[in-house]
């Protein structure tokens, strides 16, 4: 009976050692997977943070460029507006000058016509 018990205990101890070895091997695999996952996760987080910085930098650059472009367009539009205003004022002055000359010429022709008619009437 003792020999059977000793054989059973020996078999049990062997199974316990094998189970412990398997457990240790699984724990090592788990730690390796966890370590790799953690490293991959850290790299992914760093990549995401860098991408966020890149996007933020790009957005700021584009906003600054857009603001500059809009400001430049507004200045150009204001310049064109001022140029058109000057051109309109110049044309308006020329129109009034021509209108005045025309009025003077019409008055002169009317007077000349009256003088010619008066002269012809006095001859008759």
C-alpha positions as a Markdown table, in Angstrom:
| # | Residue | x | y | z |
|---|---|---|---|---|
| 1 | Unk | 0.0 | 0.0 | 0.0 |
| 2 | Unk | 2.9 | 2.3 | 0.8 |
| 3 | Unk | 4.5 | 1.7 | -2.5 |
| 4 | Unk | 1.2 | 2.4 | -4.3 |
| 5 | Unk | 0.8 | 5.6 | -2.3 |
| 6 | Unk | 4.4 | 6.6 | -3.0 |
| 7 | Unk | 3.9 | 5.8 | -6.7 |
| 8 | Unk | 0.6 | 7.8 | -6.7 |
| 9 | Unk | 2.3 | 10.7 | -4.8 |
| 10 | Unk | 5.2 | 10.6 | -7.3 |
| 11 | Unk | 2.8 | 10.7 | -10.2 |
| 12 | Unk | 0.8 | 13.5 | -8.6 |
| 13 | Unk | 4.0 | 15.5 | -7.9 |
| 14 | Unk | 5.1 | 15.0 | -11.6 |
| 15 | Unk | 1.7 | 16.2 | -12.8 |
| 16 | Unk | 1.9 | 19.2 | -10.5 |
| 17 | Unk | 5.4 | 20.0 | -11.8 |
| 18 | Unk | 4.1 | 19.7 | -15.4 |
| 19 | Unk | 1.1 | 21.8 | -14.6 |
| 20 | Unk | 3.4 | 24.4 | -12.9 |
| 21 | Unk | 5.7 | 24.4 | -16.0 |
| 22 | Unk | 2.7 | 24.9 | -18.3 |
| 23 | Unk | 1.4 | 27.6 | -16.1 |
| 24 | Unk | 4.8 | 29.3 | -16.1 |
| 25 | Unk | 5.1 | 29.0 | -19.9 |
| 26 | Unk | 1.6 | 30.5 | -20.4 |
| 27 | Unk | 2.4 | 33.3 | -18.0 |
| 28 | Unk | 5.6 | 34.0 | -20.0 |
| 29 | Unk | 3.6 | 34.0 | -23.3 |
| 30 | Unk | 1.0 | 36.3 | -21.7 |
| 31 | Unk | 3.7 | 38.7 | -20.5 |
| 32 | Unk | 5.3 | 38.7 | -24.0 |
| 33 | Unk | 2.0 | 39.4 | -25.7 |
| 34 | Unk | 1.2 | 42.1 | -23.1 |
| 35 | Unk | 4.6 | 43.7 | -23.6 |
| 36 | Unk | 4.3 | 43.7 | -27.4 |
| 37 | Unk | 0.8 | 45.0 | -27.2 |
| 38 | Unk | 1.8 | 47.7 | -24.8 |
| 39 | Unk | 4.8 | 48.7 | -27.1 |
| 40 | Unk | 2.5 | 48.7 | -30.1 |
| 41 | Unk | -0.1 | 50.7 | -28.2 |
| 42 | Unk | 2.6 | 53.2 | -27.1 |
| 43 | Unk | 3.8 | 53.6 | -30.7 |
| 44 | Unk | 0.3 | 54.1 | -31.9 |
| 45 | Unk | -0.4 | 56.7 | -29.2 |
| 46 | Unk | 2.8 | 58.6 | -30.2 |
| 47 | Unk | 1.8 | 58.4 | -33.8 |
| 48 | Unk | -1.7 | 59.7 | -33.1 |
| 49 | Unk | -0.3 | 62.5 | -31.0 |
| 50 | Unk | 2.2 | 63.4 | -33.8 |
| 51 | Unk | -0.7 | 63.3 | -36.3 |
| 52 | Unk | -2.8 | 65.6 | -34.1 |
| 53 | Unk | 0.2 | 68.1 | -33.9 |
| 54 | Unk | 0.7 | 67.9 | -37.7 |
| 55 | Unk | -3.0 | 68.5 | -38.3 |
| 56 | Unk | -3.1 | 71.4 | -35.8 |
| 57 | Unk | 0.0 | 73.0 | -37.4 |
| 58 | Unk | -1.5 | 72.6 | -40.9 |
| 59 | Unk | -4.8 | 74.1 | -39.8 |
| 60 | Unk | -3.1 | 77.1 | -38.2 |
| 61 | Unk | -1.0 | 77.6 | -41.4 |
| 62 | Unk | -4.1 | 77.3 | -43.6 |
| 63 | Unk | -6.0 | 79.7 | -41.3 |
| 64 | Unk | -3.1 | 82.2 | -41.5 |
| 65 | Unk | -2.9 | 81.9 | -45.3 |
| 66 | Unk | -6.6 | 82.3 | -45.7 |
| 67 | Unk | -6.6 | 85.4 | -43.4 |
| 68 | Unk | -3.8 | 86.8 | -45.4 |
| 69 | Unk | -5.5 | 86.0 | -48.7 |
| 70 | Unk | -8.8 | 87.6 | -47.6 |
| 71 | Unk | -7.0 | 90.7 | -46.3 |
| 72 | Unk | -5.1 | 91.0 | -49.6 |
| 73 | Unk | -8.3 | 90.6 | -51.6 |
| 74 | Unk | -10.1 | 93.2 | -49.4 |
| 75 | Unk | -7.2 | 95.6 | -49.9 |
| 76 | Unk | -7.3 | 95.0 | -53.7 |
| 77 | Unk | -11.0 | 95.4 | -53.7 |
| 78 | Unk | -10.8 | 98.7 | -51.8 |
| 79 | Unk | -8.0 | 99.9 | -54.2 |
| 80 | Unk | -10.2 | 99.1 | -57.2 |
| 81 | Unk | -13.2 | 100.8 | -55.5 |
| 82 | Unk | -11.1 | 103.9 | -55.0 |
| 83 | Unk | -9.8 | 103.8 | -58.6 |
| 84 | Unk | -13.3 | 103.5 | -59.9 |
| 85 | Unk | -14.5 | 106.4 | -57.7 |
| 86 | Unk | -11.7 | 108.6 | -59.0 |
| 87 | Unk | -12.5 | 107.6 | -62.6 |
| 88 | Unk | -16.2 | 108.2 | -62.1 |
| 89 | Unk | -15.5 | 111.6 | -60.5 |
| 90 | Unk | -13.2 | 112.5 | -63.5 |
| 91 | Unk | -15.8 | 111.4 | -66.0 |
| 92 | Unk | -18.5 | 113.4 | -64.1 |
| 93 | Unk | -16.3 | 116.5 | -64.2 |
| 94 | Unk | -15.7 | 116.0 | -67.9 |
| 95 | Unk | -19.4 | 115.5 | -68.5 |
| 96 | Unk | -20.3 | 118.7 | -66.7 |
| 97 | Unk | -17.5 | 120.6 | -68.6 |
| 98 | Unk | -18.8 | 119.3 | -71.9 |
| 99 | Unk | -22.4 | 120.1 | -70.9 |
| 100 | Unk | -21.4 | 123.7 | -70.0 |
| 101 | Unk | -19.6 | 124.1 | -73.4 |
| 102 | Unk | -22.6 | 122.6 | -75.2 |
| 103 | Unk | -24.9 | 125.0 | -73.4 |
| 104 | Unk | -22.6 | 128.0 | -74.2 |
| 105 | Unk | -22.5 | 126.9 | -77.9 |
| 106 | Unk | -26.3 | 126.5 | -78.1 |
| 107 | Unk | -26.8 | 129.9 | -76.5 |
| 108 | Unk | -24.2 | 131.4 | -79.0 |
| 109 | Unk | -26.0 | 129.8 | -82.0 |
| 110 | Unk | -29.4 | 131.1 | -80.7 |
| 111 | Unk | -27.9 | 134.6 | -80.4 |
| 112 | Unk | -26.3 | 134.4 | -83.8 |
| 113 | Unk | -29.5 | 133.2 | -85.3 |
| 114 | Unk | -31.4 | 136.1 | -83.6 |
| 115 | Unk | -28.7 | 138.5 | -84.9 |
| 116 | Unk | -28.9 | 137.1 | -88.4 |
| 117 | Unk | -32.7 | 137.3 | -88.3 |
| 118 | Unk | -32.6 | 140.8 | -86.9 |
| 119 | Unk | -30.1 | 141.8 | -89.6 |
| 120 | Unk | -32.2 | 140.3 | -92.4 |
| 121 | Unk | -35.3 | 142.0 | -91.0 |
| 122 | Unk | -33.6 | 145.3 | -90.9 |
| 123 | Unk | -32.6 | 145.0 | -94.6 |
| 124 | Unk | -36.0 | 144.2 | -95.7 |
